[in-house]
Protein backbone atom coordinates (compact mmCIF):
# COMPACT_ATOMS: atom_id res chain seq x y z
CA UNK A 1 0.00 0.00 0.00
CA UNK A 2 1.73 3.18 -1.16
CA UNK A 3 1.33 6.21 1.05
CA UNK A 4 2.93 8.59 -1.37
CA UNK A 5 -0.20 10.37 -2.48
CA UNK A 6 -1.77 10.81 0.90
CA UNK A 7 -1.83 14.47 1.82
CA UNK A 8 -0.11 15.71 4.94
CA UNK A 9 -3.48 16.99 6.18
CA UNK A 10 -4.81 13.42 6.20
CA UNK A 11 -1.63 12.08 7.82
CA UNK A 12 -2.00 14.67 10.60
CA UNK A 13 -5.48 13.36 11.34
CA UNK A 14 -4.46 9.68 11.48
CA UNK A 15 -3.04 9.71 15.03
CA UNK A 16 -6.39 10.99 16.23
CA UNK A 17 -8.28 8.21 14.44
CA UNK A 18 -5.80 5.75 15.89
CA UNK A 19 -6.32 7.02 19.44
CA UNK A 20 -10.11 6.93 19.24
CA UNK A 21 -10.09 3.49 17.65
CA UNK A 22 -7.82 2.19 20.44
CA UNK A 23 -10.29 3.60 22.91
CA UNK A 24 -13.21 1.86 21.15
CA UNK A 25 -11.24 -1.40 21.09
CA UNK A 26 -10.63 -1.17 24.83
CA UNK A 27 -14.42 -0.90 25.21
CA UNK A 28 -14.92 -3.97 23.03
CA UNK A 29 -16.63 -2.03 20.26
CA UNK A 30 -16.25 -4.15 17.12
CA UNK A 31 -17.71 -1.97 14.45
CA UNK A 32 -18.64 1.63 13.98
CA UNK A 33 -20.25 3.74 11.28
CA UNK A 34 -18.71 6.91 9.95
CA UNK A 35 -21.61 8.78 11.54
CA UNK A 36 -20.91 7.35 15.01
CA UNK A 37 -17.19 7.93 14.55
CA UNK A 38 -17.98 11.48 13.53
CA UNK A 39 -19.91 12.05 16.76
CA UNK A 40 -16.99 11.03 18.94
CA UNK A 41 -14.08 12.41 16.91
CA UNK A 42 -15.66 15.64 15.75
CA UNK A 43 -14.72 15.37 12.05
CA UNK A 44 -17.71 15.20 9.69
CA UNK A 45 -18.84 11.76 8.52
CA UNK A 46 -17.98 12.66 4.93
CA UNK A 47 -14.50 13.78 5.98
CA UNK A 48 -14.01 10.47 7.75
CA UNK A 49 -15.18 8.46 4.72
CA UNK A 50 -12.94 10.51 2.47
CA UNK A 51 -9.91 10.14 4.77
CA UNK A 52 -10.32 6.41 5.22
CA UNK A 53 -10.99 5.81 1.53
CA UNK A 54 -7.37 6.78 0.97
CA UNK A 55 -6.38 3.42 2.36
CA UNK A 56 -8.54 1.13 0.33
CA UNK A 57 -12.09 1.52 1.62
CA UNK A 58 -12.37 -0.38 4.88
CA UNK A 59 -15.96 0.62 5.32
CA UNK A 60 -18.74 -1.53 3.99
CA UNK A 61 -22.09 -0.08 3.15
CA UNK A 62 -24.50 -0.86 5.97
CA UNK A 63 -21.79 -2.34 8.17
CA UNK A 64 -19.48 0.52 8.95
CA UNK A 65 -15.87 0.02 9.89
CA UNK A 66 -14.34 -2.98 11.59
CA UNK A 67 -12.67 -1.22 14.52
CA UNK A 68 -9.87 -3.72 15.04
CA UNK A 69 -8.93 -3.98 11.35
CA UNK A 70 -9.00 -0.22 10.90
CA UNK A 71 -6.95 0.37 14.05
CA UNK A 72 -4.38 -2.15 12.87
CA UNK A 73 -4.21 -0.71 9.38
CA UNK A 74 -3.83 2.89 10.55
CA UNK A 75 -1.14 1.70 12.97
CA UNK A 76 0.68 0.15 10.02
CA UNK A 77 0.31 3.28 7.93
CA UNK A 78 1.73 5.30 10.80
CA UNK A 79 4.62 2.84 11.16
CA UNK A 80 3.52 1.82 14.64
CA UNK A 81 3.84 -1.87 13.85
CA UNK A 82 7.54 -1.62 14.67
CA UNK A 83 9.70 -0.42 17.54
CA UNK A 84 11.86 2.71 17.60
CA UNK A 85 15.00 3.30 19.62
CA UNK A 86 15.35 6.87 20.85
CA UNK A 87 17.82 8.99 22.75
CA UNK A 88 17.08 12.25 24.51
CA UNK A 89 19.41 15.23 24.48
CA UNK A 90 18.99 17.98 27.08
CA UNK A 91 18.00 16.58 30.46
CA UNK A 92 16.52 19.82 31.83
CA UNK A 93 12.93 20.47 32.84
CA UNK A 94 11.36 19.38 29.58
CA UNK A 95 13.79 16.52 28.95
CA UNK A 96 13.16 15.09 32.41
CA UNK A 97 9.41 15.32 32.00
CA UNK A 98 9.57 13.49 28.67
CA UNK A 99 11.93 10.86 30.04
CA UNK A 100 9.66 10.25 33.01
CA UNK A 101 6.61 9.74 30.83
CA UNK A 102 6.17 6.02 30.26
CA UNK A 103 3.51 6.26 27.54
CA UNK A 104 5.98 6.62 24.66
CA UNK A 105 7.56 3.27 25.46
CA UNK A 106 4.17 1.60 25.55
CA UNK A 107 3.56 3.01 22.06
CA UNK A 108 6.82 1.46 20.81
CA UNK A 109 9.25 4.35 21.28
CA UNK A 110 11.91 3.26 23.71
CA UNK A 111 14.39 5.75 25.11
CA UNK A 112 17.71 4.00 25.51
CA UNK A 113 19.94 6.87 26.71
CA UNK A 114 19.81 10.45 27.96
CA UNK A 115 22.50 13.08 27.31
CA UNK A 116 23.38 16.52 28.63
CA UNK A 117 26.26 18.96 28.25
CA UNK A 118 26.28 20.20 31.84
CA UNK A 119 29.02 18.41 33.83
CA UNK A 120 26.87 18.72 36.97
CA UNK A 121 24.12 16.68 35.32
CA UNK A 122 26.31 13.93 33.92
CA UNK A 123 26.06 10.76 36.03
CA UNK A 124 22.78 11.82 37.70
CA UNK A 125 19.85 9.51 37.20
CA UNK A 126 16.44 10.03 35.60
CA UNK A 127 14.41 6.86 36.00
CA UNK A 128 16.90 4.12 35.07
CA UNK A 129 19.05 6.39 32.95
CA UNK A 130 22.38 7.71 34.04
CA UNK A 131 22.76 11.00 32.18
CA UNK A 132 25.61 10.71 29.68
CA UNK A 133 28.00 13.36 28.38
CA UNK A 134 26.60 14.80 25.16
CA UNK A 135 30.15 14.99 23.79
CA UNK A 136 29.73 11.26 23.25
CA UNK A 137 26.41 11.38 21.48
CA UNK A 138 27.81 10.91 17.99
CA UNK A 139 29.70 7.79 18.93
CA UNK A 140 26.70 6.43 20.85
CA UNK A 141 24.32 6.86 17.90
CA UNK A 142 26.85 5.18 15.59
CA UNK A 143 27.22 2.19 17.85
CA UNK A 144 23.71 1.66 19.14
CA UNK A 145 21.40 1.69 16.18
CA UNK A 146 19.41 4.73 17.28
CA UNK A 147 16.41 5.74 15.17
CA UNK A 148 15.20 8.95 16.82
CA UNK A 149 16.79 11.79 18.78
CA UNK A 150 14.56 13.84 21.06
CA UNK A 151 16.12 17.31 21.21
CA UNK A 152 15.28 19.31 24.33
CA UNK A 153 18.08 21.86 24.46
CA UNK A 154 17.93 25.65 24.01
CA UNK A 155 18.00 26.88 20.44
CA UNK A 156 21.66 27.92 20.68
CA UNK A 157 23.53 24.75 20.03
CA UNK A 158 20.59 22.82 18.61
CA UNK A 159 21.83 23.02 15.01
CA UNK A 160 25.28 21.82 16.06
CA UNK A 161 23.74 18.88 17.88
CA UNK A 162 21.57 18.11 14.85
CA UNK A 163 24.65 18.16 12.60
CA UNK A 164 26.34 15.62 14.87
CA UNK A 165 23.26 13.42 14.91
CA UNK A 166 23.00 13.50 11.14
CA UNK A 167 26.68 12.60 10.76
CA UNK A 168 26.14 9.66 13.08
CA UNK A 169 23.24 8.33 11.02
CA UNK A 170 20.12 9.39 12.95
CA UNK A 171 16.92 8.88 10.96
CA UNK A 172 14.51 11.19 12.73
CA UNK A 173 14.57 14.14 15.12
CA UNK A 174 11.73 15.04 17.47
CA UNK A 175 12.66 18.64 17.95
CA UNK A 176 11.47 20.72 20.90
CA UNK A 177 14.08 23.47 20.48
CA UNK A 178 12.49 26.61 19.04
CA UNK A 179 14.52 26.58 15.84
CA UNK A 180 14.00 25.21 12.33
CA UNK A 181 16.81 22.69 12.03
CA UNK A 182 18.55 22.30 8.71
CA UNK A 183 19.07 18.67 7.83
CA UNK A 184 19.38 16.63 4.61
CA UNK A 185 16.04 15.77 3.02
CA UNK A 186 16.18 12.11 4.02
CA UNK A 187 16.28 12.97 7.73
CA UNK A 188 12.83 13.56 9.17
CA UNK A 189 12.35 16.40 11.63
CA UNK A 190 9.09 16.75 13.52
CA UNK A 191 8.89 19.99 15.47
CA UNK A 192 6.84 20.33 18.63
CA UNK A 193 6.04 23.80 19.80
CA UNK A 194 3.77 24.20 22.79
CA UNK A 195 3.93 27.98 22.52
CA UNK A 196 2.41 27.87 19.05
CA UNK A 197 -0.40 25.76 20.45
CA UNK A 198 -0.87 28.26 23.25
CA UNK A 199 -1.09 31.09 20.72
CA UNK A 200 -3.81 29.15 18.89
CA UNK A 201 -5.68 28.85 22.18
CA UNK A 202 -5.33 32.59 22.65
CA UNK A 203 -6.71 33.24 19.17
CA UNK A 204 -9.69 30.96 19.72
CA UNK A 205 -10.47 32.54 23.10
CA UNK A 206 -10.13 36.09 21.86
CA UNK A 207 -13.70 36.50 20.69
CA UNK A 208 -15.15 35.23 23.97
CA UNK A 209 -12.87 37.41 26.04
CA UNK A 210 -13.61 40.52 24.02
CA UNK A 211 -17.30 39.80 23.55
P1 LIG B 1 16.43 23.66 30.79
O1 LIG B 1 17.38 24.79 30.86
O2 LIG B 1 15.75 23.18 32.01
O3 LIG B 1 17.15 22.39 30.12
C1 LIG B 1 18.00 22.45 29.03
C2 LIG B 1 19.08 21.38 29.23
O4 LIG B 1 19.83 21.28 28.04
C3 LIG B 1 20.04 21.72 30.34
O5 LIG B 1 20.16 20.62 31.23
C4 LIG B 1 21.36 22.02 29.61
O6 LIG B 1 22.49 21.65 30.36
C5 LIG B 1 21.20 21.17 28.37
N1 LIG B 1 21.96 21.64 27.22
C6 LIG B 1 22.13 22.91 26.78
N2 LIG B 1 22.86 22.91 25.65
C7 LIG B 1 23.16 21.62 25.37
C8 LIG B 1 23.87 20.98 24.34
N3 LIG B 1 24.42 21.68 23.33
N4 LIG B 1 23.97 19.63 24.36
C9 LIG B 1 23.40 18.91 25.35
N5 LIG B 1 22.71 19.47 26.36
C10 LIG B 1 22.59 20.81 26.37
O7 LIG B 1 15.38 24.08 29.68
P2 LIG B 1 13.92 23.47 29.40
O8 LIG B 1 12.92 24.25 30.12
O9 LIG B 1 13.96 22.00 29.60
O10 LIG B 1 13.77 23.80 27.86
C11 LIG B 1 14.64 23.18 26.91
C12 LIG B 1 14.35 23.69 25.52
O11 LIG B 1 13.05 23.33 25.14
C13 LIG B 1 14.41 25.20 25.35
O12 LIG B 1 14.90 25.48 24.06
C14 LIG B 1 12.98 25.64 25.40
O13 LIG B 1 12.77 26.80 24.65
C15 LIG B 1 12.34 24.47 24.74
N6 LIG B 1 10.96 24.25 25.10
C16 LIG B 1 10.17 23.89 24.09
C17 LIG B 1 8.88 23.61 24.31
C18 LIG B 1 8.10 23.17 23.14
O14 LIG B 1 6.90 23.06 23.20
N7 LIG B 1 8.76 22.93 22.05
C19 LIG B 1 8.25 23.70 25.62
C20 LIG B 1 9.17 24.04 26.64
C21 LIG B 1 10.50 24.31 26.38
XYZ file of C-alpha atoms and ligand atoms in Angstrom:
255
model
C 0.000 0.000 0.000
C 1.733 3.178 -1.162
C 1.327 6.213 1.047
C 2.935 8.594 -1.375
C -0.204 10.366 -2.483
C -1.768 10.809 0.897
C -1.835 14.469 1.815
C -0.110 15.713 4.942
C -3.485 16.993 6.180
C -4.805 13.417 6.198
C -1.634 12.080 7.821
C -1.996 14.665 10.597
C -5.483 13.363 11.345
C -4.459 9.675 11.481
C -3.039 9.713 15.030
C -6.391 10.987 16.231
C -8.280 8.211 14.445
C -5.796 5.747 15.888
C -6.315 7.025 19.436
C -10.110 6.934 19.237
C -10.089 3.490 17.647
C -7.824 2.191 20.441
C -10.294 3.604 22.910
C -13.206 1.862 21.150
C -11.241 -1.400 21.092
C -10.633 -1.172 24.826
C -14.419 -0.904 25.207
C -14.918 -3.972 23.026
C -16.632 -2.034 20.258
C -16.252 -4.149 17.120
C -17.709 -1.972 14.448
C -18.640 1.630 13.978
C -20.252 3.742 11.276
C -18.707 6.907 9.945
C -21.614 8.781 11.541
C -20.914 7.353 15.008
C -17.188 7.927 14.548
C -17.982 11.478 13.533
C -19.907 12.051 16.758
C -16.989 11.029 18.942
C -14.083 12.412 16.906
C -15.663 15.640 15.753
C -14.723 15.373 12.054
C -17.707 15.202 9.687
C -18.837 11.764 8.517
C -17.979 12.657 4.934
C -14.499 13.783 5.983
C -14.015 10.468 7.746
C -15.177 8.457 4.723
C -12.937 10.510 2.466
C -9.910 10.143 4.774
C -10.318 6.415 5.219
C -10.993 5.810 1.533
C -7.371 6.785 0.972
C -6.382 3.425 2.357
C -8.543 1.127 0.328
C -12.093 1.516 1.620
C -12.368 -0.377 4.876
C -15.957 0.617 5.316
C -18.739 -1.532 3.994
C -22.092 -0.078 3.153
C -24.496 -0.858 5.975
C -21.789 -2.340 8.173
C -19.485 0.522 8.954
C -15.870 0.022 9.893
C -14.344 -2.975 11.588
C -12.666 -1.220 14.522
C -9.868 -3.723 15.041
C -8.931 -3.982 11.351
C -8.998 -0.220 10.903
C -6.952 0.368 14.049
C -4.375 -2.149 12.867
C -4.206 -0.708 9.377
C -3.830 2.892 10.553
C -1.143 1.696 12.971
C 0.676 0.147 10.018
C 0.306 3.279 7.929
C 1.731 5.303 10.804
C 4.622 2.843 11.165
C 3.516 1.818 14.642
C 3.842 -1.873 13.854
C 7.538 -1.621 14.669
C 9.700 -0.415 17.545
C 11.863 2.707 17.603
C 14.999 3.302 19.617
C 15.348 6.874 20.851
C 17.825 8.990 22.748
C 17.081 12.254 24.510
C 19.411 15.226 24.479
C 18.993 17.985 27.076
C 17.995 16.583 30.457
C 16.525 19.822 31.829
C 12.929 20.471 32.839
C 11.364 19.385 29.582
C 13.790 16.525 28.953
C 13.156 15.090 32.411
C 9.407 15.315 32.001
C 9.565 13.492 28.669
C 11.935 10.861 30.045
C 9.660 10.247 33.009
C 6.606 9.738 30.829
C 6.170 6.016 30.260
C 3.512 6.261 27.537
C 5.976 6.618 24.664
C 7.564 3.267 25.461
C 4.173 1.603 25.547
C 3.564 3.005 22.062
C 6.823 1.455 20.815
C 9.246 4.349 21.283
C 11.913 3.265 23.706
C 14.389 5.752 25.108
C 17.714 4.002 25.507
C 19.943 6.866 26.713
C 19.810 10.453 27.960
C 22.505 13.079 27.311
C 23.378 16.518 28.631
C 26.257 18.963 28.252
C 26.276 20.203 31.844
C 29.019 18.410 33.826
C 26.868 18.719 36.974
C 24.123 16.683 35.325
C 26.308 13.926 33.920
C 26.060 10.762 36.026
C 22.778 11.819 37.705
C 19.850 9.505 37.203
C 16.444 10.035 35.601
C 14.414 6.860 35.999
C 16.896 4.123 35.067
C 19.054 6.389 32.954
C 22.378 7.712 34.043
C 22.757 10.995 32.177
C 25.609 10.715 29.682
C 27.998 13.359 28.381
C 26.603 14.802 25.157
C 30.149 14.991 23.792
C 29.733 11.256 23.253
C 26.406 11.379 21.477
C 27.805 10.914 17.991
C 29.699 7.788 18.934
C 26.696 6.427 20.845
C 24.322 6.857 17.896
C 26.853 5.184 15.588
C 27.225 2.190 17.845
C 23.713 1.656 19.136
C 21.395 1.687 16.181
C 19.411 4.726 17.281
C 16.406 5.741 15.167
C 15.204 8.945 16.817
C 16.788 11.788 18.781
C 14.561 13.842 21.058
C 16.121 17.314 21.207
C 15.284 19.314 24.332
C 18.085 21.862 24.460
C 17.927 25.653 24.013
C 18.003 26.882 20.441
C 21.657 27.919 20.677
C 23.534 24.748 20.030
C 20.595 22.820 18.610
C 21.825 23.025 15.008
C 25.276 21.821 16.063
C 23.741 18.883 17.877
C 21.566 18.114 14.845
C 24.647 18.158 12.597
C 26.342 15.617 14.865
C 23.258 13.416 14.912
C 23.003 13.495 11.137
C 26.681 12.595 10.761
C 26.145 9.661 13.077
C 23.238 8.326 11.022
C 20.125 9.391 12.952
C 16.923 8.879 10.956
C 14.507 11.189 12.727
C 14.574 14.136 15.121
C 11.732 15.044 17.471
C 12.660 18.644 17.951
C 11.471 20.716 20.896
C 14.079 23.472 20.480
C 12.487 26.607 19.040
C 14.523 26.579 15.836
C 13.999 25.209 12.335
C 16.806 22.690 12.031
C 18.552 22.303 8.708
C 19.072 18.671 7.827
C 19.381 16.635 4.613
C 16.041 15.771 3.024
C 16.175 12.105 4.023
C 16.280 12.974 7.727
C 12.826 13.561 9.168
C 12.346 16.400 11.635
C 9.089 16.747 13.518
C 8.887 19.994 15.469
C 6.839 20.333 18.626
C 6.039 23.797 19.795
C 3.766 24.203 22.794
C 3.935 27.978 22.520
C 2.409 27.867 19.051
C -0.403 25.755 20.449
C -0.866 28.263 23.254
C -1.094 31.092 20.720
C -3.806 29.150 18.887
C -5.682 28.847 22.185
C -5.334 32.588 22.655
C -6.714 33.243 19.165
C -9.693 30.958 19.723
C -10.469 32.542 23.101
C -10.128 36.087 21.861
C -13.698 36.498 20.688
C -15.152 35.230 23.967
C -12.874 37.406 26.040
C -13.605 40.523 24.022
C -17.296 39.797 23.550
P 16.428 23.657 30.790
O 17.383 24.791 30.864
O 15.748 23.181 32.015
O 17.154 22.388 30.124
C 17.997 22.450 29.034
C 19.079 21.383 29.234
O 19.830 21.277 28.038
C 20.043 21.721 30.343
O 20.164 20.623 31.229
C 21.364 22.024 29.605
O 22.491 21.648 30.362
C 21.199 21.174 28.370
N 21.964 21.639 27.222
C 22.130 22.907 26.782
N 22.860 22.914 25.653
C 23.156 21.619 25.372
C 23.873 20.982 24.339
N 24.419 21.682 23.334
N 23.971 19.633 24.360
C 23.399 18.913 25.348
N 22.706 19.467 26.361
C 22.587 20.807 26.368
O 15.381 24.083 29.679
P 13.921 23.469 29.402
O 12.921 24.254 30.119
O 13.964 22.005 29.604
O 13.773 23.796 27.857
C 14.639 23.182 26.909
C 14.355 23.686 25.523
O 13.053 23.327 25.140
C 14.407 25.203 25.347
O 14.901 25.476 24.063
C 12.977 25.637 25.405
O 12.771 26.802 24.651
C 12.342 24.467 24.744
N 10.958 24.249 25.105
C 10.168 23.888 24.089
C 8.876 23.605 24.306
C 8.098 23.171 23.141
O 6.897 23.060 23.202
N 8.755 22.932 22.050
C 8.249 23.702 25.622
C 9.174 24.045 26.643
C 10.496 24.314 26.383
